[in-house]
Coordinates of N, CA and C and ligand atoms in Angstrom, one line a residue:
M909 N 6.4 -1.1 -43.2 CA 6.2 -2.4 -42.5 C 7.4 -3.3 -42.7
V910 N 7.8 -4.0 -41.7 CA 9.0 -4.9 -41.8 C 8.6 -6.2 -42.5
N911 N 9.3 -6.6 -43.5 CA 8.9 -7.8 -44.2 C 9.3 -9.1 -43.5
D912 N 8.8 -10.2 -43.9 CA 9.0 -11.5 -43.2 C 10.4 -11.8 -42.8
A913 N 11.3 -11.5 -43.6 CA 12.7 -11.8 -43.3 C 13.4 -10.9 -42.3
E914 N 12.8 -9.7 -42.0 CA 13.5 -8.7 -41.2 C 12.9 -8.6 -39.9
G915 N 13.5 -7.9 -39.0 CA 12.9 -7.7 -37.7 C 12.9 -8.9 -36.8
E916 N 12.3 -8.7 -35.6 CA 12.1 -9.8 -34.7 C 10.7 -10.2 -34.5
R917 N 10.5 -11.4 -34.2 CA 9.1 -11.9 -34.0 C 8.5 -11.1 -32.8
L918 N 7.3 -10.7 -33.1 CA 6.5 -9.9 -32.2 C 6.4 -10.5 -30.8
Q919 N 6.1 -11.8 -30.7 CA 6.0 -12.4 -29.4 C 7.4 -12.3 -28.6
K920 N 8.5 -12.4 -29.4 CA 9.8 -12.4 -28.7 C 10.0 -11.0 -28.1
V921 N 9.7 -9.9 -28.9 CA 9.9 -8.5 -28.5 C 9.0 -8.3 -27.2
L922 N 7.7 -8.7 -27.3 CA 6.8 -8.5 -26.2 C 7.3 -9.3 -25.0
A923 N 7.7 -10.6 -25.2 CA 8.2 -11.3 -24.0 C 9.4 -10.7 -23.3
R924 N 10.2 -10.1 -24.1 CA 11.4 -9.4 -23.6 C 11.1 -8.3 -22.7
T925 N 10.0 -7.6 -22.9 CA 9.6 -6.5 -22.1 C 9.2 -7.0 -20.7
G926 N 8.9 -8.3 -20.6 CA 8.4 -8.8 -19.3 C 7.0 -9.0 -19.4
F927 N 6.4 -9.0 -20.5 CA 4.9 -9.1 -20.6 C 4.5 -10.4 -20.3
G928 N 5.2 -11.5 -20.4 CA 4.8 -12.8 -20.2 C 5.7 -13.7 -21.0
S929 N 5.5 -15.1 -20.9 CA 6.3 -15.9 -21.7 C 6.0 -15.8 -23.2
R930 N 6.9 -16.3 -24.1 CA 6.5 -16.2 -25.5 C 5.2 -16.8 -25.8
R931 N 4.8 -17.9 -25.1 CA 3.6 -18.6 -25.4 C 2.4 -17.7 -25.0
V932 N 2.5 -17.0 -23.9 CA 1.5 -16.0 -23.4 C 1.4 -14.9 -24.5
C933 N 2.5 -14.5 -25.0 CA 2.5 -13.4 -25.9 C 1.9 -13.8 -27.2
E934 N 2.1 -15.1 -27.6 CA 1.6 -15.6 -28.8 C 0.0 -15.6 -28.7
D935 N -0.4 -16.1 -27.6 CA -1.9 -16.1 -27.3 C -2.5 -14.7 -27.4
L936 N -1.8 -13.6 -26.9 CA -2.3 -12.3 -27.0 C -2.5 -11.9 -28.5
I937 N -1.4 -12.2 -29.2 CA -1.5 -11.9 -30.6 C -2.6 -12.7 -31.3
F938 N -2.7 -13.9 -31.0 CA -3.7 -14.8 -31.7 C -5.1 -14.3 -31.4
D939 N -5.3 -13.7 -30.1 CA -6.6 -13.2 -29.7 C -6.9 -11.8 -30.2
G940 N -5.9 -11.3 -31.0 CA -6.2 -10.0 -31.6 C -6.0 -8.8 -30.7
R941 N -5.3 -9.0 -29.6 CA -5.2 -7.9 -28.6 C -3.9 -7.1 -28.8
V942 N -3.2 -7.4 -29.8 CA -1.9 -6.6 -30.0 C -2.0 -5.9 -31.3
T943 N -1.6 -4.6 -31.3 CA -1.5 -3.8 -32.5 C -0.1 -3.3 -32.6
V944 N 0.2 -3.3 -34.0 CA 1.5 -2.7 -34.3 C 1.3 -1.6 -35.3
D945 N 1.8 -0.4 -34.9 CA 1.6 0.8 -35.8 C 0.0 0.9 -36.2
G946 N -0.8 0.7 -35.3 CA -2.3 0.9 -35.5 C -3.0 -0.3 -36.2
E947 N -2.3 -1.3 -36.5 CA -3.0 -2.5 -37.2 C -2.9 -3.7 -36.3
V948 N -4.1 -4.4 -36.3 CA -4.0 -5.6 -35.4 C -3.0 -6.5 -36.0
A949 N -2.2 -7.1 -35.1 CA -1.0 -7.9 -35.5 C -1.6 -9.4 -35.7
I950 N -0.9 -10.1 -36.6 CA -1.2 -11.6 -36.8 C 0.1 -12.3 -36.3
L951 N -0.2 -13.6 -35.9 CA 1.0 -14.4 -35.5 C 2.0 -14.5 -36.6
G952 N 3.2 -14.5 -36.3 CA 4.2 -14.4 -37.4 C 4.8 -13.1 -37.7
R953 N 4.0 -12.1 -37.3 CA 4.5 -10.7 -37.6 C 5.8 -10.4 -37.0
R954 N 6.6 -9.7 -37.8 CA 8.0 -9.3 -37.3 C 8.0 -7.8 -37.2
V955 N 8.8 -7.3 -36.3 CA 8.7 -5.9 -36.0 C 10.2 -5.4 -35.8
D956 N 10.4 -4.2 -36.1 CA 11.6 -3.5 -35.6 C 11.3 -2.8 -34.3
P957 N 11.8 -3.4 -33.2 CA 11.5 -2.8 -31.9 C 11.9 -1.4 -31.6
D958 N 12.9 -0.9 -32.5 CA 13.3 0.5 -32.4 C 12.3 1.5 -32.7
V959 N 11.4 1.1 -33.7 CA 10.5 2.0 -34.3 C 9.0 1.7 -34.1
A960 N 8.7 0.4 -33.9 CA 7.3 -0.1 -33.9 C 6.5 0.5 -32.7
Q961 N 5.4 0.8 -32.9 CA 4.5 1.4 -31.9 C 3.6 0.1 -31.5
I962 N 3.9 -0.5 -30.4 CA 3.2 -1.8 -30.1 C 2.2 -1.5 -28.9
F963 N 1.0 -1.9 -29.1 CA 0.0 -1.7 -28.0 C -0.6 -3.1 -27.7
V964 N -0.9 -3.4 -26.4 CA -1.7 -4.5 -26.0 C -2.9 -4.0 -25.3
D965 N -4.1 -4.4 -25.8 CA -5.3 -3.9 -25.2 C -5.4 -2.3 -25.2
G966 N -4.7 -1.8 -26.2 CA -4.8 -0.3 -26.2 C -3.7 0.4 -25.3
V967 N -2.9 -0.4 -24.6 CA -1.8 0.1 -23.7 C -0.5 0.1 -24.5
P968 N 0.2 1.3 -24.6 CA 1.5 1.2 -25.3 C 2.6 0.5 -24.5
I969 N 3.3 -0.4 -25.2 CA 4.2 -1.2 -24.6 C 5.6 -0.5 -24.9
P970 N 6.4 -0.2 -23.9 CA 7.7 0.4 -24.2 C 8.7 -0.5 -24.6
T971 N 8.7 -0.9 -25.9 CA 9.7 -1.8 -26.4 C 11.0 -1.2 -27.0
M972 N 10.9 0.2 -27.3 CA 12.0 0.8 -27.9 C 13.1 1.0 -26.8
P973 N 14.4 0.6 -27.2 CA 15.5 0.7 -26.2 C 15.6 2.2 -26.0
G974 N 16.0 2.6 -24.8 CA 16.3 3.9 -24.5 C 15.1 4.8 -24.0
L975 N 14.0 4.1 -23.8 CA 12.9 4.9 -23.3 C 13.0 4.9 -21.7
V976 N 12.8 6.0 -21.1 CA 12.9 6.1 -19.7 C 11.6 6.7 -19.1
H977 N 11.3 6.3 -17.8 CA 10.1 6.8 -17.2 C 10.5 7.0 -15.8
Y978 N 10.5 8.3 -15.4 CA 11.0 8.6 -14.0 C 9.8 9.1 -13.2
L979 N 9.8 8.8 -12.0 CA 8.9 9.3 -10.9 C 9.7 10.3 -10.0
L980 N 9.3 11.6 -10.1 CA 10.0 12.5 -9.3 C 9.1 13.1 -8.2
N981 N 9.7 13.3 -7.0 CA 9.0 14.1 -6.0 C 9.4 15.5 -6.1
K982 N 8.6 16.3 -6.8 CA 8.9 17.6 -7.1 C 8.9 18.5 -5.8
P983 N 9.9 19.2 -5.5 CA 9.8 20.2 -4.4 C 9.1 21.4 -4.9
A984 N 8.7 22.3 -3.9 CA 8.1 23.6 -4.3 C 9.3 24.4 -4.9
K985 N 8.9 25.5 -5.6 CA 9.9 26.5 -6.1 C 10.8 25.9 -7.3
V986 N 10.1 25.0 -8.1 CA 10.7 24.4 -9.2 C 9.7 24.4 -10.3
V987 N 10.0 24.8 -11.5 CA 9.0 24.8 -12.6 C 9.0 23.5 -13.3
S988 N 7.9 23.2 -13.9 CA 7.7 21.9 -14.6 C 8.1 21.9 -16.1
T989 N 8.4 23.0 -16.6 CA 8.9 23.1 -18.0 C 10.3 22.8 -18.1
A990 N 10.8 22.6 -19.4 CA 12.2 22.2 -19.5 C 13.2 23.4 -19.3
A991 N 12.7 24.6 -19.7 CA 13.5 25.8 -19.5 C 12.6 26.9 -19.0
D992 N 13.2 27.8 -18.2 CA 12.4 28.9 -17.7 C 13.0 30.2 -18.0
P993 N 12.2 31.1 -18.7 CA 12.8 32.4 -19.1 C 13.3 33.2 -17.9
E994 N 12.8 32.9 -16.7 CA 13.2 33.7 -15.5 C 14.4 33.0 -14.8
G995 N 14.8 31.9 -15.4 CA 16.1 31.2 -14.9 C 15.8 30.4 -13.6
R996 N 14.5 30.1 -13.3 CA 14.3 29.4 -12.1 C 14.6 27.9 -12.3
P997 N 14.9 27.1 -11.2 CA 15.2 25.7 -11.4 C 14.1 25.0 -12.0
T998 N 14.3 24.0 -12.8 CA 13.4 23.2 -13.5 C 13.4 21.7 -13.1
V999 N 12.3 21.0 -13.4 CA 12.3 19.6 -13.0 C 13.3 18.8 -13.7
V1000 N 13.6 19.2 -15.0 CA 14.7 18.4 -15.7 C 16.0 18.6 -15.2
D1001 N 16.2 19.7 -14.3 CA 17.5 19.8 -13.6 C 17.7 18.7 -12.5
L1002 N 16.6 18.1 -12.1 CA 16.6 17.1 -11.0 C 16.8 15.7 -11.5
V1003 N 16.7 15.5 -12.7 CA 16.9 14.1 -13.3 C 18.1 14.0 -14.2
P1004 N 18.5 12.8 -14.6 CA 19.6 12.7 -15.5 C 19.5 13.6 -16.8
R1005 N 20.6 14.2 -17.2 CA 20.5 15.1 -18.4 C 20.2 14.4 -19.7
E1006 N 20.7 13.1 -19.7 CA 20.5 12.4 -21.0 C 19.8 11.0 -20.6
P1007 N 18.9 10.5 -21.3 CA 18.3 11.1 -22.4 C 17.3 12.3 -22.0
R1008 N 17.1 13.2 -23.0 CA 16.3 14.4 -22.6 C 14.8 13.9 -22.4
V1009 N 14.2 14.4 -21.3 CA 12.8 14.0 -21.0 C 12.0 15.2 -20.8
F1010 N 10.7 15.0 -20.7 CA 9.7 16.1 -20.5 C 8.7 15.6 -19.5
S1011 N 8.1 16.5 -18.8 CA 7.1 16.2 -17.7 C 5.8 15.8 -18.4
V1012 N 5.1 14.9 -17.7 CA 3.8 14.4 -18.2 C 2.8 15.2 -17.4
G1013 N 2.2 16.2 -18.1 CA 1.4 17.2 -17.4 C 2.4 18.1 -16.6
R1014 N 1.8 18.9 -15.7 CA 2.7 19.8 -14.9 C 2.2 20.0 -13.5
L1015 N 3.0 20.4 -12.7 CA 2.6 20.9 -11.3 C 3.0 22.3 -11.2
D1016 N 2.3 23.1 -10.6 CA 2.6 24.6 -10.5 C 3.9 24.8 -9.7
Y1017 N 4.5 25.9 -9.9 CA 5.8 26.2 -9.3 C 5.8 25.9 -7.8
D1018 N 4.7 26.2 -7.1 CA 4.7 26.1 -5.7 C 4.1 24.7 -5.3
T1019 N 3.6 23.9 -6.2 CA 3.1 22.6 -5.8 C 4.2 21.6 -5.7
E1020 N 4.0 20.7 -4.7 CA 5.0 19.7 -4.4 C 4.4 18.3 -4.9
G1021 N 5.3 17.3 -4.9 CA 4.8 15.9 -5.0 C 5.1 15.2 -6.4
L1022 N 4.3 14.2 -6.6 CA 4.7 13.3 -7.7 C 4.4 13.8 -9.1
L1023 N 5.5 13.7 -9.9 CA 5.5 14.1 -11.3 C 6.2 13.1 -12.2
L1024 N 5.6 12.7 -13.3 CA 6.3 11.8 -14.2 C 7.0 12.5 -15.1
L1025 N 8.2 12.0 -15.5 CA 9.0 12.6 -16.6 C 9.4 11.4 -17.5
T1026 N 9.4 11.6 -18.8 CA 9.7 10.5 -19.7 C 10.2 11.1 -21.1
N1027 N 10.7 10.2 -21.9 CA 10.9 10.5 -23.3 C 10.0 9.7 -24.2
D1028 N 9.0 9.1 -23.6 CA 8.1 8.1 -24.2 C 6.7 8.9 -24.6
G1029 N 6.7 9.3 -25.8 CA 5.6 10.2 -26.3 C 4.3 9.5 -26.1
A1030 N 4.2 8.2 -26.5 CA 2.9 7.4 -26.5 C 2.4 7.3 -25.1
F1031 N 3.3 7.1 -24.1 CA 3.0 6.9 -22.7 C 2.5 8.3 -22.2
A1032 N 3.1 9.4 -22.5 CA 2.7 10.7 -22.0 C 1.4 11.1 -22.6
Q1033 N 1.2 10.8 -23.9 CA -0.1 11.1 -24.6 C -1.2 10.4 -24.0
M1034 N -1.0 9.1 -23.7 CA -2.0 8.3 -23.1 C -2.5 8.8 -21.7
L1035 N -1.5 9.2 -20.9 CA -1.8 9.6 -19.5 C -2.5 11.0 -19.5
T1036 N -2.2 11.9 -20.5 CA -2.7 13.2 -20.5 C -4.0 13.3 -21.3
H1037 N -4.3 12.3 -22.0 CA -5.6 12.4 -22.9 C -6.7 12.7 -21.9
P1038 N -7.5 13.8 -22.3 CA -8.6 14.1 -21.4 C -9.6 13.0 -21.2
S1039 N -9.8 12.1 -22.2 CA -10.8 11.1 -22.0 C -10.4 10.0 -21.1
H1040 N -9.1 10.0 -20.8 CA -8.7 8.9 -20.0 C -8.8 9.2 -18.5
G1041 N -8.7 10.4 -18.1 CA -9.0 10.9 -16.7 C -8.4 10.1 -15.6
V1042 N -7.0 9.9 -15.7 CA -6.4 9.2 -14.5 C -6.5 10.0 -13.3
E1043 N -6.8 9.3 -12.2 CA -7.0 10.0 -10.9 C -5.7 10.6 -10.4
K1044 N -5.9 11.8 -9.8 CA -4.8 12.4 -9.1 C -5.2 12.8 -7.7
E1045 N -4.4 12.4 -6.7 CA -4.8 12.7 -5.4 C -3.9 13.7 -4.8
Y1046 N -4.5 14.7 -4.2 CA -3.7 15.8 -3.5 C -4.0 15.9 -2.0
L1047 N -3.0 16.3 -1.3 CA -3.2 16.7 0.1 C -3.1 18.2 0.1
V1048 N -4.1 18.9 0.6 CA -4.2 20.4 0.5 C -4.5 21.0 1.8
E1049 N -3.6 21.9 2.1 CA -3.8 22.8 3.3 C -4.4 24.1 2.9
V1050 N -5.5 24.4 3.4 CA -6.1 25.7 2.9 C -6.3 26.7 4.1
G1051 N -6.4 28.0 3.7 CA -6.6 28.9 4.7 C -8.2 29.1 5.1
G1052 N -8.4 29.8 6.1 CA -9.9 30.0 6.4 C -10.5 29.0 7.3
G1053 N -9.7 28.1 7.9 CA -10.2 27.2 8.9 C -11.0 26.0 8.2
A1054 N -11.9 25.5 9.1 CA -12.6 24.3 8.7 C -13.6 24.7 7.6
L1055 N -13.9 23.7 6.7 CA -14.8 24.0 5.6 C -16.2 23.8 6.1
S1056 N -17.2 24.6 5.6 CA -18.6 24.4 5.9 C -19.0 23.2 5.1
P1057 N -20.2 22.6 5.5 CA -20.7 21.4 4.8 C -21.0 22.0 3.3
A1058 N -21.5 23.2 3.2 CA -21.8 23.7 1.8 C -20.6 23.8 0.9
A1059 N -19.5 24.2 1.5 CA -18.2 24.3 0.8 C -17.7 22.9 0.4
L1060 N -17.8 22.0 1.3 CA -17.4 20.6 1.0 C -18.2 20.0 -0.1
R1061 N -19.6 20.3 -0.1 CA -20.5 19.8 -1.0 C -20.2 20.4 -2.5
S1062 N -19.9 21.7 -2.5 CA -19.5 22.3 -3.8 C -18.3 21.6 -4.4
L1063 N -17.3 21.4 -3.5 CA -16.0 20.8 -4.0 C -16.4 19.4 -4.6
R1064 N -17.2 18.7 -3.9 CA -17.5 17.3 -4.3 C -18.4 17.3 -5.5
E1065 N -19.4 18.2 -5.6 CA -20.3 18.1 -6.7 C -19.9 18.8 -8.0
G1066 N -19.0 19.8 -7.8 CA -18.6 20.6 -8.9 C -18.6 22.1 -8.6
V1067 N -17.6 22.7 -9.0 CA -17.4 24.2 -8.8 C -17.4 24.9 -10.1
E1068 N -18.2 26.1 -10.1 CA -18.2 26.9 -11.4 C -16.8 27.7 -11.4
L1069 N -15.9 27.3 -12.4 CA -14.8 28.0 -12.7 C -14.9 28.8 -14.0
E1070 N -14.0 29.7 -14.3 CA -14.2 30.5 -15.5 C -14.1 29.6 -16.8
D1071 N -13.4 28.5 -16.7 CA -13.5 27.5 -17.9 C -14.5 26.4 -17.7
G1072 N -15.5 26.6 -16.9 CA -16.6 25.7 -16.7 C -16.7 24.9 -15.4
M1073 N -17.7 24.2 -15.3 CA -17.9 23.4 -14.0 C -16.8 22.4 -13.9
T1074 N -16.4 22.1 -12.7 CA -15.5 21.0 -12.5 C -16.3 19.7 -12.3
A1075 N -15.6 18.5 -12.7 CA -16.3 17.3 -12.6 C -16.4 16.9 -11.0
P1076 N -17.3 16.0 -10.7 CA -17.4 15.6 -9.2 C -16.0 15.1 -8.8
A1077 N -15.7 15.4 -7.6 CA -14.3 15.1 -7.0 C -14.6 14.3 -5.7
R1078 N -13.7 13.6 -5.3 CA -13.8 12.9 -3.9 C -13.0 13.8 -3.0
V1079 N -13.6 14.3 -2.0 CA -13.1 15.3 -1.0 C -13.3 14.8 0.4
A1080 N -12.2 14.7 1.2 CA -12.3 14.4 2.6 C -11.6 15.5 3.4
E1081 N -12.2 15.9 4.5 CA -11.5 16.9 5.3 C -10.9 16.1 6.5
L1082 N -9.5 16.0 6.4 CA -8.9 15.1 7.4 C -8.6 15.8 8.7
D1083 N -8.6 17.1 8.7 CA -8.4 18.0 9.8 C -9.0 19.3 9.5
A1084 N -9.2 20.3 10.4 CA -9.7 21.5 10.0 C -8.8 22.2 9.0
G1085 N -9.3 22.4 7.7 CA -8.5 23.1 6.7 C -7.5 22.2 6.1
L1086 N -7.5 20.9 6.3 CA -6.6 19.9 5.7 C -7.4 19.0 4.8
L1087 N -7.3 19.0 3.6 CA -8.2 18.2 2.7 C -7.4 17.1 1.9
K1088 N -8.1 16.0 1.6 CA -7.6 15.1 0.6 C -8.6 15.3 -0.6
I1089 N -8.1 15.6 -1.8 CA -8.9 15.8 -2.9 C -8.5 14.9 -4.0
V1090 N -9.4 14.2 -4.6 CA -9.1 13.3 -5.7 C -9.8 13.7 -6.9
I1091 N -9.2 14.1 -8.0 CA -9.7 14.6 -9.2 C -9.2 13.7 -10.4
H1092 N -10.0 13.8 -11.5 CA -9.4 13.1 -12.6 C -9.4 14.1 -13.9
E1093 N -9.6 15.4 -13.6 CA -9.4 16.3 -14.7 C -7.9 16.9 -14.5
G1094 N -7.5 17.6 -15.5 CA -6.1 18.1 -15.4 C -6.0 19.6 -15.9
R1095 N -7.0 20.3 -15.3 CA -7.1 21.8 -15.8 C -6.0 22.6 -15.0
N1096 N -5.7 23.6 -15.6 CA -4.6 24.5 -15.1 C -5.0 25.0 -13.7
R1097 N -4.1 24.8 -12.8 CA -4.3 25.3 -11.4 C -5.6 24.9 -10.8
Q1098 N -6.1 23.7 -11.2 CA -7.5 23.4 -10.8 C -7.8 23.3 -9.3
V1099 N -6.9 22.6 -8.6 CA -7.2 22.5 -7.2 C -7.1 23.8 -6.5
R1100 N -6.2 24.7 -6.8 CA -6.1 26.0 -6.2 C -7.4 26.8 -6.5
R1101 N -7.8 26.7 -7.8 CA -9.0 27.5 -8.2 C -10.2 27.0 -7.5
M1102 N -10.3 25.6 -7.4 CA -11.5 25.1 -6.7 C -11.6 25.5 -5.3
C1103 N -10.5 25.5 -4.7 CA -10.5 25.9 -3.2 C -10.8 27.4 -3.0
E1104 N -10.1 28.1 -3.9 CA -10.3 29.6 -3.9 C -11.8 29.9 -4.1
A1105 N -12.4 29.2 -5.0 CA -13.9 29.5 -5.4 C -14.8 29.2 -4.2
V1106 N -14.4 28.3 -3.3 CA -15.2 28.1 -2.1 C -14.7 28.9 -0.9
G1107 N -13.8 29.9 -1.1 CA -13.4 30.7 -0.1 C -12.3 30.3 0.8
H1108 N -11.5 29.3 0.3 CA -10.4 28.7 1.1 C -9.1 28.6 0.3
P1109 N -8.3 29.7 0.2 CA -7.2 29.7 -0.6 C -6.1 28.7 -0.2
V1110 N -5.5 28.1 -1.1 CA -4.5 27.0 -0.9 C -3.3 27.5 -0.3
L1111 N -2.9 27.0 0.8 CA -1.6 27.3 1.5 C -0.4 26.4 1.0
R1112 N -0.8 25.1 0.9 CA 0.2 24.2 0.5 C -0.6 23.0 -0.3
L1113 N 0.1 22.6 -1.4 CA -0.5 21.6 -2.2 C 0.5 20.5 -2.6
V1114 N 0.2 19.3 -2.2 CA 1.1 18.1 -2.5 C 0.3 17.1 -3.3
R1115 N 1.0 16.7 -4.5 CA 0.3 15.5 -5.2 C 0.9 14.2 -4.6
M1116 N -0.1 13.4 -4.1 CA 0.3 12.2 -3.4 C 0.3 10.9 -4.3
R1117 N -0.6 11.0 -5.4 CA -0.8 9.8 -6.2 C -1.2 10.2 -7.5
I1118 N -0.7 9.4 -8.5 CA -1.1 9.5 -9.9 C -1.6 8.1 -10.3
G1119 N -2.8 7.9 -10.6 CA -3.4 6.6 -10.9 C -3.1 5.6 -9.7
N1120 N -2.3 4.6 -10.0 CA -2.0 3.6 -9.0 C -0.6 3.9 -8.4
L1121 N 0.0 5.0 -8.7 CA 1.3 5.2 -8.4 C 1.4 6.2 -7.1
A1122 N 2.0 5.7 -6.1 CA 2.3 6.5 -4.9 C 3.7 6.0 -4.4
D1123 N 4.4 6.9 -3.7 CA 5.6 6.5 -3.2 C 6.0 7.4 -2.0
Q1124 N 5.9 6.9 -0.8 CA 6.1 7.7 0.4 C 7.6 7.8 0.7
R1125 N 8.4 6.9 0.1 CA 9.8 6.9 0.4 C 10.6 8.0 -0.4
L1126 N 10.1 8.4 -1.5 CA 10.8 9.4 -2.3 C 10.8 10.8 -1.7
K1127 N 12.0 11.3 -1.3 CA 12.0 12.6 -0.7 C 11.9 13.7 -1.7
P1128 N 11.6 14.9 -1.3 CA 11.5 16.0 -2.2 C 12.8 16.2 -3.0
G1129 N 12.8 16.2 -4.3 CA 13.9 16.3 -5.1 C 14.5 15.0 -5.6
E1130 N 14.0 13.9 -5.0 CA 14.5 12.6 -5.4 C 13.6 12.0 -6.5
W1131 N 14.2 11.2 -7.3 CA 13.5 10.5 -8.4 C 13.9 9.0 -8.5
R1132 N 13.1 8.2 -9.2 CA 13.5 6.9 -9.4 C 12.8 6.4 -10.7
H1133 N 13.4 5.3 -11.3 CA 12.8 4.7 -12.5 C 11.5 4.1 -12.1
L1134 N 10.5 4.1 -13.0 CA 9.3 3.3 -12.8 C 9.7 1.9 -13.2
T1135 N 9.1 0.9 -12.7 CA 9.3 -0.4 -13.1 C 8.4 -0.7 -14.3
L1136 N 8.7 -1.7 -15.1 CA 7.8 -2.0 -16.2 C 6.4 -2.2 -15.7
D1137 N 6.3 -3.0 -14.7 CA 4.9 -3.2 -14.1 C 4.2 -1.9 -13.9
E1138 N 4.9 -1.0 -13.3 CA 4.2 0.3 -13.0 C 3.8 1.1 -14.3
V1139 N 4.7 1.0 -15.3 CA 4.4 1.6 -16.6 C 3.2 1.0 -17.2
L1140 N 3.1 -0.3 -17.2 CA 1.9 -1.0 -17.8 C 0.7 -0.8 -16.9
A1141 N 0.8 -0.8 -15.7 CA -0.3 -0.6 -14.8 C -0.9 0.7 -15.0
L1142 N -0.1 1.7 -15.1 CA -0.6 3.2 -15.3 C -1.3 3.1 -16.7
G1143 N -0.7 2.5 -17.7 CA -1.4 2.4 -19.0 C -2.8 1.8 -18.9
E1144 N -2.9 0.7 -18.1 CA -4.1 0.1 -17.9 C -5.2 1.0 -17.2
V1145 N -4.7 1.7 -16.1 CA -5.5 2.6 -15.5 C -6.0 3.7 -16.4
A1146 N -5.2 4.2 -17.3 CA -5.6 5.2 -18.2 C -6.6 4.7 -19.2
V1147 N -6.3 3.5 -19.7 CA -7.1 3.0 -20.9 C -8.4 2.5 -20.4
K1148 N -8.3 1.8 -19.3 CA -9.6 1.0 -18.9 C -10.3 1.8 -17.7
G1149 N -9.7 2.8 -17.3 CA -10.3 3.6 -16.2 C -10.4 2.8 -14.9
R1150 N -9.4 1.8 -14.9 CA -9.4 1.0 -13.6 C -8.7 1.8 -12.6
Q1151 N -9.2 1.7 -11.4 CA -8.7 2.5 -10.3 C -7.7 1.7 -9.5
P1152 N -6.8 2.4 -8.7 CA -5.8 1.7 -8.0 C -6.4 0.7 -6.9
T1153 N -5.5 -0.3 -6.7 CA -5.9 -1.3 -5.7 C -5.1 -1.1 -4.4
R1154 N -4.0 -0.4 -4.6 CA -3.1 -0.1 -3.4 C -3.6 1.0 -2.7
K1155 N -3.8 1.0 -1.4 CA -4.5 2.1 -0.6 C -3.4 2.6 0.3
G1156 N -3.7 3.7 0.9 CA -2.9 4.2 2.0 C -1.8 5.2 1.6
S1157 N -2.0 5.8 0.3 CA -0.9 6.6 -0.2 C -0.6 7.8 0.7
M1158 N -1.6 8.2 1.5 CA -1.5 9.5 2.3 C -0.9 9.2 3.6
R1159 N -0.8 7.9 4.0 CA -0.5 7.5 5.4 C 1.0 8.0 5.6
G1160 N 1.1 8.5 6.8 CA 2.6 8.9 7.2 C 3.0 10.3 6.7
T1161 N 2.1 10.9 5.8 CA 2.5 12.2 5.3 C 2.2 13.3 6.2
T1162 N 3.1 14.1 6.6 CA 2.8 15.3 7.3 C 3.0 16.6 6.6
I1163 N 1.9 17.2 6.4 CA 1.9 18.5 5.7 C 2.2 19.6 6.7
R1164 N 1.8 19.3 7.9 CA 2.0 20.4 8.9 C 2.9 19.9 9.8
S1165 N 3.9 20.8 10.2 CA 5.1 20.4 11.1 C 4.7 20.8 12.5
Ligands
URA2343 N1 -4.0 21.7 -9.1 C1 -3.3 22.9 -8.9 O1 -4.0 23.9 -8.7 N2 -2.1 22.9 -9.1 C2 -1.3 21.9 -9.4 O2 -0.1 22.1 -9.4 C3 -1.9 20.6 -9.6 C4 -3.2 20.6 -9.5

């Protein structure tokens, strides 16, 4: 712990991240909503922003200099791991080499769409924690034509997979064999296996949204930094289970040419 003479005042560190004025940050501390390294902070607390793990309402606040959060539109035929034994292109080849980052969860080699990359372990852990269940929205083209009402019902209510039943999902058939599927679990190849289980193998899979985060301007292979607001909003979605307010993430997306 940093003693009284060292470090910076907590409200100053919080205010610098854009969390609010120093006064607002003092109120947060006073109300017991801020923790530092797992302990509820008191007013007057000083911290070393290079190492302190600061949370507000359970949401990690990226105060350490050098933390980066990227949103990548992953193209197909790219692996989500940092290195591939088969020498295939990886998502880390698509973003700056330094600082070294890792992907938050993964998309299959053939899956396209939004993927977060970061060097912020607390942020990644929060988003991938199974109890947080951040929504992920996919646009899915399947084989086998239009889905029967029974197949749609199964997808919505839960599908028996080898690792157990899937949780209820939101599923809309936008066109014959073109689905919007929203899930909050993160099992391996889940959407592909769900569709396969109801007799409609996936032909193309695109992740359109993660929590409140969508971006129709990002072209395949392009990335951008998340804003601090986006980082904090994702944290809130993860911790509080709040769902996005911005709608229309699928608009303008053409999966079929
Ligand atoms: N579900 C899948 O089947 N694959 C992905 O890449 C993401 C979700």
